[in-house]
Coordinates of C-alpha atoms in Angstrom, one line a residue:
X107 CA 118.9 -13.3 -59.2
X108 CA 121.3 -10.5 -58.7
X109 CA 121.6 -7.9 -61.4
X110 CA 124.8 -6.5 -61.8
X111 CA 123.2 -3.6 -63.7
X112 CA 121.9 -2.1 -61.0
X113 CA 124.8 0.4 -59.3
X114 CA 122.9 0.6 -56.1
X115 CA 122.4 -3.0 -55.5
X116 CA 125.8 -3.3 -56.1
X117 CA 127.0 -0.5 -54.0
X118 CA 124.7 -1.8 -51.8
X119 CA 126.6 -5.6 -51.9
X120 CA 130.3 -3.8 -51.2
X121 CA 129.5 -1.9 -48.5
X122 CA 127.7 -4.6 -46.3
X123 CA 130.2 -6.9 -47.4
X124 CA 133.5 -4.3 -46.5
X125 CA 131.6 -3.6 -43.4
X126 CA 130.9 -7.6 -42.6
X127 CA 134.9 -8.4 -43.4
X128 CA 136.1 -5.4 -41.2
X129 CA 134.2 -6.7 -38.1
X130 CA 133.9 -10.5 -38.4
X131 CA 137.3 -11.3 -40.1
X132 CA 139.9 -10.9 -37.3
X133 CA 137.8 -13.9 -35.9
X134 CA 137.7 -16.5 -38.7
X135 CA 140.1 -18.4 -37.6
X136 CA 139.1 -18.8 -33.7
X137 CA 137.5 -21.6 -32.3
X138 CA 133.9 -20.9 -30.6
X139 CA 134.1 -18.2 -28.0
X140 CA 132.5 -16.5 -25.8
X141 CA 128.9 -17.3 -24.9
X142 CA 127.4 -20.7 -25.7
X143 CA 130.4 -22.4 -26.9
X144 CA 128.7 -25.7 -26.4
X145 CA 126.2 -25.5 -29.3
X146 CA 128.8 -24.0 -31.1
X147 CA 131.5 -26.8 -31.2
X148 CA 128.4 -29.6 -31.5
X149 CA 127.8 -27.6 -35.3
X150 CA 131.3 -27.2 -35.8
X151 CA 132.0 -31.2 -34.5
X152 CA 129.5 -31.9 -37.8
X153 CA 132.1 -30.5 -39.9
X154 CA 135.0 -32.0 -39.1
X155 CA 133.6 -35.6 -38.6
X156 CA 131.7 -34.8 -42.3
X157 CA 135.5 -33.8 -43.5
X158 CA 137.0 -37.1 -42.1
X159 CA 134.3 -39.8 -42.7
X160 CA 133.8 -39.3 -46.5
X161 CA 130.7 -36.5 -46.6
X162 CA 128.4 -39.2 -45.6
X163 CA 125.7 -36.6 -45.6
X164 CA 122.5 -39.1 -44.5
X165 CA 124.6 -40.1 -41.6
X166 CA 125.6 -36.8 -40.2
X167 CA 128.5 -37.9 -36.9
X168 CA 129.9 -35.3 -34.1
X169 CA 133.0 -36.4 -32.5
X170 CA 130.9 -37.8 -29.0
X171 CA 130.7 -41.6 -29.4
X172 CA 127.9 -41.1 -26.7
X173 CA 126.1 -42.4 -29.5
X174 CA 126.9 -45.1 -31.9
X175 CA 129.4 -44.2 -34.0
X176 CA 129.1 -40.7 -33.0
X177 CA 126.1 -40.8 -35.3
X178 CA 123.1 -38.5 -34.3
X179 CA 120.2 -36.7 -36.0
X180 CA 120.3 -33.0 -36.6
X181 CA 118.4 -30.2 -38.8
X182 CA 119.3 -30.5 -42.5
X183 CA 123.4 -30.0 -41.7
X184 CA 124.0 -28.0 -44.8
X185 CA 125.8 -25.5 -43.2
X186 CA 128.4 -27.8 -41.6
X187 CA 128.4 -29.8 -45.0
X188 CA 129.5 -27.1 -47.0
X189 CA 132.1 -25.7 -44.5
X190 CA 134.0 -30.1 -44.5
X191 CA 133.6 -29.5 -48.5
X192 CA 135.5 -25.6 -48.1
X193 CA 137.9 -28.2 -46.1
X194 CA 139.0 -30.1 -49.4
X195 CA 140.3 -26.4 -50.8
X196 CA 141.8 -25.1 -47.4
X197 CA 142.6 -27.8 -45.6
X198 CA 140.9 -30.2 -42.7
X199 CA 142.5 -26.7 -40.4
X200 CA 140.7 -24.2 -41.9
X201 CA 137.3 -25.7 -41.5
X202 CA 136.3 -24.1 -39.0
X203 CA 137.6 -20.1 -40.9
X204 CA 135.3 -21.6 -44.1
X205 CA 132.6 -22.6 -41.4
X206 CA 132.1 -18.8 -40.2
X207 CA 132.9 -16.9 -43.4
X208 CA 130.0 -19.2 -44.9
X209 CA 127.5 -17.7 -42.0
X210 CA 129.2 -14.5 -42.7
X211 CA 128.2 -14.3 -46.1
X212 CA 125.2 -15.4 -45.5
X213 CA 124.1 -12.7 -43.0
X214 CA 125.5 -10.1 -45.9
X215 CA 123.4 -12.0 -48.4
X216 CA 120.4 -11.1 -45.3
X217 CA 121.3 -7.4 -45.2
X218 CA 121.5 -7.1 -49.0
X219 CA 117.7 -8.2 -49.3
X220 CA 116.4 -6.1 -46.6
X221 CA 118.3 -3.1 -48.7
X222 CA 116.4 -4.4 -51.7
X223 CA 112.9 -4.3 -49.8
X224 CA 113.1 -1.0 -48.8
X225 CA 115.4 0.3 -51.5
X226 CA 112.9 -0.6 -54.6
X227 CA 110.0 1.1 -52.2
X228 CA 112.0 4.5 -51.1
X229 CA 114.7 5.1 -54.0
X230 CA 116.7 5.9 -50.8
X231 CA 119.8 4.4 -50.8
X232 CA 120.9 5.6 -47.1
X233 CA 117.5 3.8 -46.2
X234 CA 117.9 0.8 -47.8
X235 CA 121.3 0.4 -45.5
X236 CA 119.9 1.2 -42.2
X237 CA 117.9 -2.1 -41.3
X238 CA 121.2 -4.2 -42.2
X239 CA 123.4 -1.9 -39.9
X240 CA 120.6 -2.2 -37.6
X241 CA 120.3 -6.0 -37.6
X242 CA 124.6 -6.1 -37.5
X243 CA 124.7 -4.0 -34.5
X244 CA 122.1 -6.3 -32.6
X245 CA 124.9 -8.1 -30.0
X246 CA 123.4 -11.5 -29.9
X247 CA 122.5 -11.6 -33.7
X248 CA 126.6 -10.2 -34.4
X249 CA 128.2 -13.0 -32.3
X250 CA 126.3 -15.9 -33.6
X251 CA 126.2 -14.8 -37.3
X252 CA 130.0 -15.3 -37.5
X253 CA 129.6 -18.5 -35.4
X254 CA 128.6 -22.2 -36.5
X255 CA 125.0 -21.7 -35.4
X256 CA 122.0 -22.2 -38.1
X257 CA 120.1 -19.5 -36.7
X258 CA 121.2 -16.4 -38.6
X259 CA 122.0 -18.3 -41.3
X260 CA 118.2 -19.2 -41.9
X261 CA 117.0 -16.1 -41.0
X262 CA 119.0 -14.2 -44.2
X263 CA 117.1 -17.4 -46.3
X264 CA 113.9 -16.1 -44.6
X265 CA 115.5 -12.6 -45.4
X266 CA 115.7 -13.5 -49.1
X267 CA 112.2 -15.2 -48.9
X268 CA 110.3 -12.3 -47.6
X269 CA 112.2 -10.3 -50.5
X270 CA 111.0 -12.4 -53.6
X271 CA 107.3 -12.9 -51.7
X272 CA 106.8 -9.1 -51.7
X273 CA 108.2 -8.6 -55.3
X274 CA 105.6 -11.0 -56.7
X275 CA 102.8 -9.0 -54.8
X276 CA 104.1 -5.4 -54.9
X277 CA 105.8 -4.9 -58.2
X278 CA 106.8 -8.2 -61.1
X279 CA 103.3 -9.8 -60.1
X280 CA 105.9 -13.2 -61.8
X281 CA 105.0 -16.1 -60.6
X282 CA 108.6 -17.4 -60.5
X283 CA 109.0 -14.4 -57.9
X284 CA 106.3 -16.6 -55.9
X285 CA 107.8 -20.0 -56.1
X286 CA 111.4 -18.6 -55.3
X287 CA 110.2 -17.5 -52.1
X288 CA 108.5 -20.6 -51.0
X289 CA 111.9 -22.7 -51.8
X290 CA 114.1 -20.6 -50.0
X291 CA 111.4 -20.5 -47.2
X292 CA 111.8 -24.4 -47.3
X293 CA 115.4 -24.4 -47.8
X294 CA 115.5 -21.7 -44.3
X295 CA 112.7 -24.1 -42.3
X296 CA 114.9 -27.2 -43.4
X297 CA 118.0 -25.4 -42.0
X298 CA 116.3 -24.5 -38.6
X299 CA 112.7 -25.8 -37.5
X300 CA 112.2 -22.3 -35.9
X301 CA 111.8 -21.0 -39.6
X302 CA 108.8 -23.4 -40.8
X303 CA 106.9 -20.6 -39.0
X304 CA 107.9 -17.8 -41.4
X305 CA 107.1 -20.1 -44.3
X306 CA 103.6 -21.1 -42.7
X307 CA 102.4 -17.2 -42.1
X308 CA 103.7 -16.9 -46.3
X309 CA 102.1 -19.9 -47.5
X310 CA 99.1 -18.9 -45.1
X311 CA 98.4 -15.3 -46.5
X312 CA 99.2 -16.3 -50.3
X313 CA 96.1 -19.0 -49.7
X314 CA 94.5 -16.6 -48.1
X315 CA 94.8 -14.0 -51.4
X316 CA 94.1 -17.2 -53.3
X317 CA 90.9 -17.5 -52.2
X318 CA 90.0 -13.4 -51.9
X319 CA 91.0 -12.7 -55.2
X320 CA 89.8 -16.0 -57.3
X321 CA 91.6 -14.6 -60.3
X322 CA 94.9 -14.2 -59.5
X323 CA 96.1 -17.4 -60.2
X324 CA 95.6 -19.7 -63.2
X325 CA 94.7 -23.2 -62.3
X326 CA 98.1 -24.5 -63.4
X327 CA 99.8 -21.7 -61.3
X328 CA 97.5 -23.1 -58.4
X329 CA 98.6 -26.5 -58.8
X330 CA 102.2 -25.4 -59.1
X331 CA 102.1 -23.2 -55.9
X332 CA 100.3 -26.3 -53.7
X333 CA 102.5 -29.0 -55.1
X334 CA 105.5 -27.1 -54.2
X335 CA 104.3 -26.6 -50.7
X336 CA 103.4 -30.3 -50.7
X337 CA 107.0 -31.2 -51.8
X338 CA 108.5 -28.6 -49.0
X339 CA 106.2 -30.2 -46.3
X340 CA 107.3 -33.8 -47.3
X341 CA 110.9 -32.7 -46.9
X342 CA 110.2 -31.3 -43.6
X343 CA 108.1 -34.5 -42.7
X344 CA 110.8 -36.9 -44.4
X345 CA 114.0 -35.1 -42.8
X346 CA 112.3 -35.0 -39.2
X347 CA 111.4 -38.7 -39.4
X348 CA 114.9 -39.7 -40.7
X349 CA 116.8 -37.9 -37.7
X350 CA 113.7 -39.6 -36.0
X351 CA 115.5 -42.8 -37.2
X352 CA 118.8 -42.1 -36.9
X353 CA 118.5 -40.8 -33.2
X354 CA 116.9 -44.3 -32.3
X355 CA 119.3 -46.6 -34.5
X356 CA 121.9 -44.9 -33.0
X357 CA 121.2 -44.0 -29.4
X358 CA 121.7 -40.1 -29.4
X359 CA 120.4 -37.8 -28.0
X360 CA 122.7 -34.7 -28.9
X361 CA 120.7 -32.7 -31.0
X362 CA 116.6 -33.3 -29.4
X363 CA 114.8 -30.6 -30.4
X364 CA 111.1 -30.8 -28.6
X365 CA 108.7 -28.0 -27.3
X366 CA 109.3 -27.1 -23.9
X367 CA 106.4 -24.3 -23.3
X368 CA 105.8 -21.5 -20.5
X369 CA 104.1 -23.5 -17.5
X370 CA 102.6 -20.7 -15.8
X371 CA 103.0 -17.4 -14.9
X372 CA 106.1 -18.1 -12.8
X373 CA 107.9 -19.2 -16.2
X374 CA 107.2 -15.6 -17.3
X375 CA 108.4 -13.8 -14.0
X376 CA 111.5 -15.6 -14.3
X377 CA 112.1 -15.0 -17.6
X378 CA 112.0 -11.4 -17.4
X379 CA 114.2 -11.7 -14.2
X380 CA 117.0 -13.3 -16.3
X381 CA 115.9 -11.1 -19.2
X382 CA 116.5 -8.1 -17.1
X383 CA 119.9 -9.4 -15.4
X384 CA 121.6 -11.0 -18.6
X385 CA 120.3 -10.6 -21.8
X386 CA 118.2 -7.2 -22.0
X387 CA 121.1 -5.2 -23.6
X388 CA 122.4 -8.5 -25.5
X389 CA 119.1 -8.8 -27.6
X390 CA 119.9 -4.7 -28.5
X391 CA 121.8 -1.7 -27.6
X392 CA 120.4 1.2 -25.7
X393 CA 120.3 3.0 -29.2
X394 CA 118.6 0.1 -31.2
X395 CA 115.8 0.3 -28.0
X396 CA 115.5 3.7 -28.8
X397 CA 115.4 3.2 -32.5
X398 CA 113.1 0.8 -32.0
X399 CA 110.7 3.1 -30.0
X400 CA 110.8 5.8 -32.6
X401 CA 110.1 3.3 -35.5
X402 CA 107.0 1.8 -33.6
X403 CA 105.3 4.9 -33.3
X404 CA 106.3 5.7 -36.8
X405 CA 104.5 2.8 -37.7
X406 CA 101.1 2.9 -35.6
X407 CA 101.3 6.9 -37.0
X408 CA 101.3 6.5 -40.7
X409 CA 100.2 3.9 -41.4
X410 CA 96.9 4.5 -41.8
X411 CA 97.7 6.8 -44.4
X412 CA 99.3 4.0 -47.0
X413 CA 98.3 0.8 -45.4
X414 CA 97.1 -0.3 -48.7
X415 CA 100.2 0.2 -50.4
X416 CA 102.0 -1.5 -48.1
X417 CA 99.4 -4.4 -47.5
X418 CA 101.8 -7.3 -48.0
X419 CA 104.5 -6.1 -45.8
X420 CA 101.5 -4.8 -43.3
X421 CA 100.5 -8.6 -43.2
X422 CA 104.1 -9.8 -42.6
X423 CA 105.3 -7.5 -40.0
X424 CA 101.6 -8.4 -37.9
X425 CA 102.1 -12.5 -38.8
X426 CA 106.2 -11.8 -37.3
X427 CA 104.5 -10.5 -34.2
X428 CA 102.3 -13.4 -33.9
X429 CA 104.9 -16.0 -34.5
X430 CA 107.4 -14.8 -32.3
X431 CA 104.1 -15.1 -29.2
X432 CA 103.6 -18.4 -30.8
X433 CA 107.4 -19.2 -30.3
X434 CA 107.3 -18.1 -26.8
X435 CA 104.6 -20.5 -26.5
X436 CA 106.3 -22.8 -27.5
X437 CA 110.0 -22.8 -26.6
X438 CA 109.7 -20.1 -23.9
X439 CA 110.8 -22.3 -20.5
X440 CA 114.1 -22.6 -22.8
X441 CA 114.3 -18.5 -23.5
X442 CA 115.8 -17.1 -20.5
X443 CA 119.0 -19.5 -21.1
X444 CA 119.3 -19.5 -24.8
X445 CA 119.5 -16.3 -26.4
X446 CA 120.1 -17.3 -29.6
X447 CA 116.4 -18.7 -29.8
X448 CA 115.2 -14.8 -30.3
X449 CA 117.1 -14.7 -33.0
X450 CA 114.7 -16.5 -35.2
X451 CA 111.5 -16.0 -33.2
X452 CA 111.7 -12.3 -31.9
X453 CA 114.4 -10.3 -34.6
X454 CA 111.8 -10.4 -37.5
X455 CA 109.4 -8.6 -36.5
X456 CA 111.8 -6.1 -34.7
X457 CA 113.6 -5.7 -38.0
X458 CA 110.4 -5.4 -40.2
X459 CA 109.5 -2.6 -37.8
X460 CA 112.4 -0.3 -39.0
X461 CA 111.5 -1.7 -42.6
X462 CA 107.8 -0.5 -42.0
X463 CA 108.9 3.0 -40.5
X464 CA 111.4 3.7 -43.5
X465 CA 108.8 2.7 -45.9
X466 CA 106.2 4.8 -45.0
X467 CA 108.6 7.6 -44.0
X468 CA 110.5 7.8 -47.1
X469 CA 107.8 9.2 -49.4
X470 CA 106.6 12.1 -47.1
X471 CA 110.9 13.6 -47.6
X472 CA 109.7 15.5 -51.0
X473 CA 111.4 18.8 -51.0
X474 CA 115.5 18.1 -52.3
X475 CA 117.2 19.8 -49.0
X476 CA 114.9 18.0 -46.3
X477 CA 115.8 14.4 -48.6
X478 CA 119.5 15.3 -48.4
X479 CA 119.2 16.4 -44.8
X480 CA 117.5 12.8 -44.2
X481 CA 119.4 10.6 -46.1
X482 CA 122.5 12.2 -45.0
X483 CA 121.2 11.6 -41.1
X484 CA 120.6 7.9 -42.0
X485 CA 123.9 7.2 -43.2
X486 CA 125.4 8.5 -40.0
X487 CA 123.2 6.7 -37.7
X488 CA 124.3 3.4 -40.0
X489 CA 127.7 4.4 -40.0
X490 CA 127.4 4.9 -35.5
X491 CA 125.7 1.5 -35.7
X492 CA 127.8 -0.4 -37.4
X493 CA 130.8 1.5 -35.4
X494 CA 129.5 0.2 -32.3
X495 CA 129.0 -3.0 -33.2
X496 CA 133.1 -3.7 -33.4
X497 CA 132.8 -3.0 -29.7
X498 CA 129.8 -5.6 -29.2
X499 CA 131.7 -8.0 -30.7
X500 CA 134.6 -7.4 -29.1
X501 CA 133.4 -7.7 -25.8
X502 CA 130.9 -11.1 -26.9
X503 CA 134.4 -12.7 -27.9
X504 CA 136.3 -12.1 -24.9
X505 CA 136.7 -14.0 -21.5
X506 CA 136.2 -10.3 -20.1
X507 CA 132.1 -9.8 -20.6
X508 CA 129.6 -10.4 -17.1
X509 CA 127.7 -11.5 -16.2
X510 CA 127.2 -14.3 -19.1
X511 CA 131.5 -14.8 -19.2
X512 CA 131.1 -16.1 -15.6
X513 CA 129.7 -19.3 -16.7
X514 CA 132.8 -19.9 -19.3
X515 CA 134.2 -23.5 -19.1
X516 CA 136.2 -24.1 -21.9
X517 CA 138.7 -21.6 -21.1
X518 CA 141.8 -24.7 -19.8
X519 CA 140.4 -26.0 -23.7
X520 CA 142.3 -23.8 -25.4
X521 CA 145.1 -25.2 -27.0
X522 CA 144.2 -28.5 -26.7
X523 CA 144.9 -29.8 -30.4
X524 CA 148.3 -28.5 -29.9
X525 CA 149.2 -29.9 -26.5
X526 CA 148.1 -32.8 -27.4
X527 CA 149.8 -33.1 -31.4
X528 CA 153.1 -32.2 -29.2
X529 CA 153.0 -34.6 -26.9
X530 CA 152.7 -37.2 -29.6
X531 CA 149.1 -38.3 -28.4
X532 CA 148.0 -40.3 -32.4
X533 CA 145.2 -38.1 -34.5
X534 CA 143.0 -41.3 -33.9
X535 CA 143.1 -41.9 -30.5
X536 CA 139.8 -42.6 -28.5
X537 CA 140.0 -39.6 -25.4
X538 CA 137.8 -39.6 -22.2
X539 CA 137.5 -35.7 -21.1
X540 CA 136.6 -35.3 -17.0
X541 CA 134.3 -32.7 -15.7
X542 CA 133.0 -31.6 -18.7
X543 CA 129.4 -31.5 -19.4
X544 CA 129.1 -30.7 -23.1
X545 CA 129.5 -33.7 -25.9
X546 CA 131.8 -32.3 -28.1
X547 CA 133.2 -29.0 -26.8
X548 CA 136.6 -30.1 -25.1
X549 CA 136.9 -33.1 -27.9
X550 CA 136.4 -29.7 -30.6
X551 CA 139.4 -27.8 -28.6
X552 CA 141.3 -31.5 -28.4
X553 CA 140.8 -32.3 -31.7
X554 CA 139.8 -36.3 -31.3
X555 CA 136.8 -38.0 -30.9
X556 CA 135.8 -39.8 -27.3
X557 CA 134.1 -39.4 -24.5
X558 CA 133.0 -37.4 -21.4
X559 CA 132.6 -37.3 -17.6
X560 CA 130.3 -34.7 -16.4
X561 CA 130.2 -36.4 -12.7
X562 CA 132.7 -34.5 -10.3
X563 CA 135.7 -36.0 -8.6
X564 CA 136.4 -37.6 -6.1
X565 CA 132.6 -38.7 -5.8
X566 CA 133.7 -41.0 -8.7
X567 CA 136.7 -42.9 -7.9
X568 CA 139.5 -44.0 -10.0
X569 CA 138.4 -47.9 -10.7
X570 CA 134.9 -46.3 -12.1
X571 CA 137.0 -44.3 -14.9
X572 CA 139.0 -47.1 -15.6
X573 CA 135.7 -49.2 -16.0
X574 CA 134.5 -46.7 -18.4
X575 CA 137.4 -46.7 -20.5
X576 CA 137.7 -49.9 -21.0
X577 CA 134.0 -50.5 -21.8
X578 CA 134.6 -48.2 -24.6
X579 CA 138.2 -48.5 -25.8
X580 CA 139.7 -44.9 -24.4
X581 CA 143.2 -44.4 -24.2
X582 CA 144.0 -41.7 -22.8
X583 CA 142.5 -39.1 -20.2
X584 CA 142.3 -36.1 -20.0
X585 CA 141.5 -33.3 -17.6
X586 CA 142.0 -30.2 -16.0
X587 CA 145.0 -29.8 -13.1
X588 CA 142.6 -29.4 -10.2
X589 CA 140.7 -32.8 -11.3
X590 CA 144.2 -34.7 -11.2
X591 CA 144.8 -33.4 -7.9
X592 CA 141.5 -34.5 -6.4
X593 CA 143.3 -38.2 -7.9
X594 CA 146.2 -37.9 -5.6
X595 CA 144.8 -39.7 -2.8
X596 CA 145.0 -42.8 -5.5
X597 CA 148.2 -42.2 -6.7
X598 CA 149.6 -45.9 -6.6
X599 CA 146.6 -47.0 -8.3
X600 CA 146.5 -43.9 -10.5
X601 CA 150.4 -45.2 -11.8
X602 CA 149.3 -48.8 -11.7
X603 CA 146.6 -48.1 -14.6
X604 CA 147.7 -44.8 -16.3
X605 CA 150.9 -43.2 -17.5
X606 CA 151.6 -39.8 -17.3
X607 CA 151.8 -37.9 -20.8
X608 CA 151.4 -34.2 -20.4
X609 CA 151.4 -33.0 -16.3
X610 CA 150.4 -28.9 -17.0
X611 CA 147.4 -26.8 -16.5
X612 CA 146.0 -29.7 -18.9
X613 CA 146.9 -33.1 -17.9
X614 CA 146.9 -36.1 -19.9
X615 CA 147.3 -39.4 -19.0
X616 CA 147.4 -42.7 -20.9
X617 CA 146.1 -46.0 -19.8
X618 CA 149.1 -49.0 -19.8
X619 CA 146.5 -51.5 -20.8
X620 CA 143.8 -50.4 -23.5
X621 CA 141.1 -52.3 -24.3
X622 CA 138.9 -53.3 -27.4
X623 CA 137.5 -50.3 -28.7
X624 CA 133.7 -50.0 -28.7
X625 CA 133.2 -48.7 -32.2

C-alpha cells in the first residue's frame, strides 16, 4: 500500500508526521483535558479494564460497575484494544501515551491520503499538503485527534477509503483498488456508526456506475463487490446486536447510541444560538472560514469546465453534503452540546471542498513563474496553518479557554492515582466517587474501579451513602473538600461508619465495616 519509491509520498509522510509529533507530543502523556473529558476517560476506561482483565475483547468493561461487571456494549473498541496491547510493551502507565499516539498516527495516516488525492491529480506537492494542514488546524478536529475518541480516528479510515475508491475510478481502474476501499469503509463504519454513511454514499454510487455502465464489471467482480458489502453489513448488523446483548445481560447503559433528531424549528434556533456563543470558531478559525469561502466559489466557478474529469470526486463532495444534512437529521438535538459529532458528519465535505478547489485550480498554473509563485504561496499558508494550530491546541488543553472551560469538573481529579497510591488506598479497592456525574471520569483520574454519586449533598444524607456502599461492597469514599464539609453536621455518625484517610482538597475516607462486594 505505501510505495517507498515514490520521494513525494514519502516527503509527504515526514512532514505530516514531524509536524503531528511537534504539536501533539508534549501531550501524550496527559490524562483527558480540556473539553469533554467525560467521553474521553469512558474510551480511555476501555483500555485499562482491557489491559487488566485478560483482552477479553467480546466483553469490552469500563471501570463503572454501574453495570455488571463493569461490562457494557460499545462500537467495535479497536482503538482502546490496541492501546491495553501497546500496554504489554510500555507498561499498564503508559496506556494512555500509546492510546493518543495511536489516534495520532492515525490522523497522519488521514493527511497522507488526502495528499495522495490531490497529489496524483495536480503534481503539486505544496497542494497535496494544504488539505492536511487545513484539517490539523481545525480546533475541534486537533483536540480530539490526539484524544481517546473514535471520531478522527475513523474519519482518516474514511480518508484512506475515499483514496483507494477514486484510484480504481480515476486512474488503476484495479479492482483490488475497489475492494480496499469498501473494507476500510467497513473497518471506519465498525469503529464509529457515524461512518456507515460514507460507506453507504460509496457503495451507493459504485451500484449506481454498476448499473449505467453494464460493462464495467465482470460477473465474478460483481459477485465479489456485493458479497463483500454483504459481509460488511453483517458485521455492522452482528456487532450492533451483540452490544445489543451485552447492554441487556449486563445492565448498561454507558455507551447508548440512538437518534435523537431536530424537533422543530426551535431545535435549529437554538443550535445556532449555541453555535454562535461556543463552538463557531471551535469547528474552524477565522482563516479556515475564509479559506473555506474562497474554495467554495473556486468550486461553483470551475467546475463546469472539468466536471467530467473530476466526476467521482464531484459525486463524493455532493453525497458529503448530503450526509452531513442527513446527520443533522438525525443526531442534531445532540449538536449544539457535542462538538465532536461534526467531526464525522460536517468535516468531509468541508475538507473535500479545499480538495475540489485545488484540483481544479492546479491545472489552470501552466506558465513556470506563476506555478512557483503558487506553490510557494501554498506552502506558506500550510506552514501559518499548521503554526496556528500549536496555539489551538494549547488553549483546548488548558483550564484557561471560555466559555466551554467554564463547565470543567474534573479539575480536584487530577492527581488522584497518586493521592490515593500514597496514602496506601490497595490497587483493587472498590471506590464510591460523590458529586460526580460521569461513569468513569474521576475513577480514570483515581485509578480504581467503583461507583458514583451524582445527587448533591446534603439532600442525600449520610445513612443513604452508607446504604449504597454496602449494597455494592465500596470501601472507601471519596470526594471533593466542600462535599465533606456539607458532612459536618453528621460528624459523630460520619466517625462511627468511616475513617479518615486522606483530609486535603481531595478527601478520602474509608468505611470501618465493608461489606460483601457486589461483583
Amino acid at each position: 500500500m505505501l510505495k517507498l519509491s515514490r520521494p513525494y509520498h514519502v516527503a509527504a509522510a515526514v512532514l505530516l508526521a514531524i509536524a503531528a509529533a511537534c504539536l501533539f507530543g508534549p501531550y501524550l502523556w496527559m490524562l483527558p483535558e480540556g473539553t469533554h473529558v467525560w467521553p474521553q476517560t469512558d474510551r480511555l476506561s476501555l483500555a485499562v479494564n482491557f489491559y487488566d482483565f485478560e483482552f477479553d475483547f467480546w466483553h469490552p468493561r469500563t471501570s463503572s460497575l454501574e453495570s455488571i461487571g463493569g461490562i457494557t456494549g460499545v462500537e467495535f473498541p479497536i482503538q482502546p484494544y490496541l492501546a491495553a496491547l501497546g500496554g504489554l510493551i510500555f507498561g499498564r502507565d503508559n496506556i494512555v501515551a500509546v492510546f493518543r499516539g495511536l489516534d495520532v498516527a492515525m490522523a497522519v495516516l488521514g493527511f497522507w491520503y488526502l495528499f495522495r488525492i490531490v497529489f496524483e491529480r495536480t503534481g503539486n506537492f505544496a497542494a497535496g499538503l494544504l488539505p492536511g494542514a487545513f484539517l490539523l488546524t481545525a480546533p475541534t478536529y486537533a483536540f480530539y485527534a490526539g484524544s481517546t475518541l473514535p471520531d478522527p480516528f475513523s474519519l482518516s479510515l474514511t480518508f484512506a477509503g475515499y483514496y483507494y475508491w477514486l484510484r480504481y475510478f480515476d486512474t488503476s481502474n484495479r479492482f483490488a483498488d475497489l475492494l480496499w476501499a469498501l473494507a476500510v469503509l467497513i473497518l471506519a463504519a465498525l469503529i464509529k456508526t457515524t461512518c456507515a454513511l460514507h460507506l453507504g454514499a460509496v457503495a451507493g454510487i459504485t451500484l449506481l456506475y454498476a448499473f449505467l455502465e453494464p460493462n464495467r464489471f465482470t460477473h465474478w467482480q460483481r459477485l465479489q463487490f456485493l458479497g463483500t458489502l454483504g459481509v460488511g453489513l453483517a458485521l455492522l448488523i452482528g456487532f450492533y446486536l451483540h452490544n445489543t446483548h451485552l447492554n441487556e445481560e449486563y445492565q448498561s447503559q454507558q455507551f447508548l447510541a440512538v437518534p435523537k433528531p431536530a424537533e422543530g424549528v426551535e431545535t435549529w434556533h437554538e443550535y445556532l444560538r449555541v453555535v454562535k456563543e461556543t463552538w463557531w470558531f471551535e469547528y474552524l478559525t477565522r482563516t479556515q472560514y475564509r479559506i473555506l469561502l474562497v474554495c467554495s466559489v473556486v468550486c461553483v466557478a470551475l467546475v463546469y469546465r472539468s466536471w467530467r474529469l473530476h466526476l467521482r470526486l464531484l459525486m463524493l463532495l455532493l453525497a458529503t453534503l448530503a450526509i452531513a444534512f442527513l446527520f443533522y437529521q438525525l443526531m442534531g438535538a445532540q449538536l449544539a452540546v457535542h462538538d465532536y459529532y461534526v467531526i464525522c458528519s460536517f468535516l468531509p465535505p468541508v475538507v473535500l471542498a479545499v480538495v475540489m478547489a485545488l484540483v481544479l485550480v492546479a491545472p489552470l498554473v501552466r506558465r513556470p513563474w506563476l506555478r512557483y509563485a503558487f506553490s510557494g504561496g501554498l506552502l506558506v499558508l500550510s506552514g501559518y496553518l499548521v503554526h496556528s494550530s500549536f496555539g489551538q491546541l494549547a488553549g483546548r488543553m488548558s483550564d484557561d479557554h471560555p466559555p466551554v472551560s467554564i463547565g470543567y469538573t474534573h479539575r480536584w481529579m487530577r492527581g488522584g492515582a497518586d493521592l490515593l497510591a500514597k496514602a496506601g488506598v490497595p490497587q483493587k479497592a472498590l471506590v464510591l466517587v460523590l458529586e460526580d456525574y460521569s461513569p468513569n471520569m474521576a475513577l480514570v483520574f483515581f485509578d480504581r474501579r467503583g461507583r458514583n454519586m451524582a445527587t448533591y449533598l446534603p439532600d442525600t444524607k449520610l445513612g443513604a451513602i452508607v446504604e449504597y456502599m454496602s449494597a455494592f461492597g465500596l470501601e472507601y469514599v471519596i470526594m471533593k473538600q466542600k462535599a465533606y464539609q456539607r458532612l459536618q453536621p453528621e460528624r459523630a455518625a460520619l466517625l462511627e461508619n468511616f475513617a479518615p484517610v486522606v483530609e486535603q482538597q481531595v478527601v478520602v475516607l474509608r468505611r470501618l465495616h465493608p461489606e460483601q462486594r457486589a461483583w
